[in-house]
Amino acid sequence: MNYPLHQVDVNNAFLQGKIQDVYMSQPPGYEDTNHPNYVCNLKKAISDSGKLLSQSKYIQEILYDTQMQDCKGIQSPMSMFEILLVDDEAPKTDGKEYRSVLGFFPCDVVFRDAVDLHSEPKDFMNFTQFSLGYMETEKKASHTDAHDPRFGGHQTLEEREQSFSAVNQTIHCGFLRGAAGLPSTGFDLKEEDKRYMSACRVVVSSCIFGSSDFLRRPTSRLISEYSKKNVCFVMFVDEGTLSTLSKEGSAPDDGGFVGLWKLVVVKNLPYTDTRKTGKVPKFLTHRLFPSSRYSIWLDSKLRLSTDPMLIIDHFLWQTGSEYAISNHYTRHCVWEEVLQNKRLNKYNHTAIDEQFSLYQSDGLTKFDPLDPNPSLPSYVPEGSFIVRAHTPMSNLFSCLWFNEVDRFTSRDQLSFAFTFLKLKRMNPDKPFHLNMFKDCERRSLVKLFHHREPSAPPPPRIV
């Protein structure tokens, strides 16, 4: 009958009910070249196990964000009987909160057509120069629990203060060892993986510990052939995660690869908190990849859908920056971030209070949105995506930020602004070129997913 046909792609489905059969197109990175027209049938029987797909956790966070967790539920989100009229004299309302509840959309980012490492601007790396060394062992007794060797070391407050100076120095920056004969402090890698990593010049890295996520492969068709050959894509996993991924069909080949990702197995995790362990590859890329000039970090909940060289060109080369990170999509003041972490019980409240109290006593102030010359567009980052040139100042900032997470809580958004502002305050004549870009730009570079939900315990058997 010649009716026009329109297709609508739905990225998020809010479901509350049982599902019988689920079919889907072949996801990026998993295409079957022999059968390009085939579709996938979900084999895991969600409905047969009695589970329900829901967004209760997501909705709970929205209610906390809008301070509506104590409101009573209604059948419809608005009155069905009120007549809405245009009132030109009514004051205009701020749509920021409404937009934040709905979620922000990606915004356009204009990239160049093609970029490789030879496109690096001349003299780009001529930022603040100094020699930065990393402490390998501590000259402390190890016969007491207080001085047992630990991955982050035992940095004193005096050493912490001195480490913020951009001068020739040797500082704490993870990977500290005990004396000969003492056990490893953790994050142990195979020698063959170390050799592979030491040859990387440009790195895209991520991690999954504790089977907290699925393996999300970069969208291969959007990655240039140059990047496929010259950029290292490294996913750090622990042994349990490797086993889980393999059972789900993401077993590495003989070279350790699953698609573009090279899976590097970490043994002897340095922290019982897997989130804190995840900060090692997140912040210490320059230590894990000692020959690298550039790196991109993305959280395991993200799938990269942009060529990494285009990202480096756009956020570093074209802006003259050595570090790039996006602002948070709703919160800009650390005070707000502290309250949100407590509302959602993200970490022990006492530990958060101790950390925040020290930061206030050391000069941290509230973010002022009316300041015409702010030090940063926001004091709260969206830390799931970071682009770095491995310069002395960038490496120092990464070590300092890691040391704050090692000393205090794993909630790194609490320590970002303090670390940056203190580094800037103590080095007024040595600028750190940080590009804090809009979160909508981050969303245009990657595909966002929710972390894997913990498996519910099986129902008790009825005897």
JSON list of C-alpha atoms in Angstrom, two decimals, residues 6 30 40 44 65 72 188 286 300 390 415 424 445:
[
{"chain": "A", "resi": 6, "resn": "HIS", "atom": "CA", "xyz": [10.13, 4.84, 9.84]},
{"chain": "A", "resi": 30, "resn": "TYR", "atom": "CA", "xyz": [30.62, -9.12, 17.55]},
{"chain": "A", "resi": 40, "resn": "CYS", "atom": "CA", "xyz": [21.05, -12.88, 17.98]},
{"chain": "A", "resi": 44, "resn": "LYS", "atom": "CA", "xyz": [20.00, -16.78, 29.18]},
{"chain": "A", "resi": 65, "resn": "ASP", "atom": "CA", "xyz": [18.94, 13.71, 43.44]},
{"chain": "A", "resi": 72, "resn": "LYS", "atom": "CA", "xyz": [4.01, 9.41, 47.89]},
{"chain": "A", "resi": 188, "resn": "ASP", "atom": "CA", "xyz": [51.38, -8.43, 40.03]},
{"chain": "A", "resi": 286, "resn": "HIS", "atom": "CA", "xyz": [52.22, 6.51, 33.18]},
{"chain": "A", "resi": 300, "resn": "SER", "atom": "CA", "xyz": [34.29, -0.31, 32.04]},
{"chain": "A", "resi": 390, "resn": "HIS", "atom": "CA", "xyz": [52.34, 12.07, 29.98]},
{"chain": "A", "resi": 415, "resn": "SER", "atom": "CA", "xyz": [39.54, 14.65, 46.04]},
{"chain": "A", "resi": 424, "resn": "LYS", "atom": "CA", "xyz": [48.00, 25.25, 41.48]},
{"chain": "A", "resi": 445, "resn": "LEU", "atom": "CA", "xyz": [32.60, 9.80, 22.37]}
]
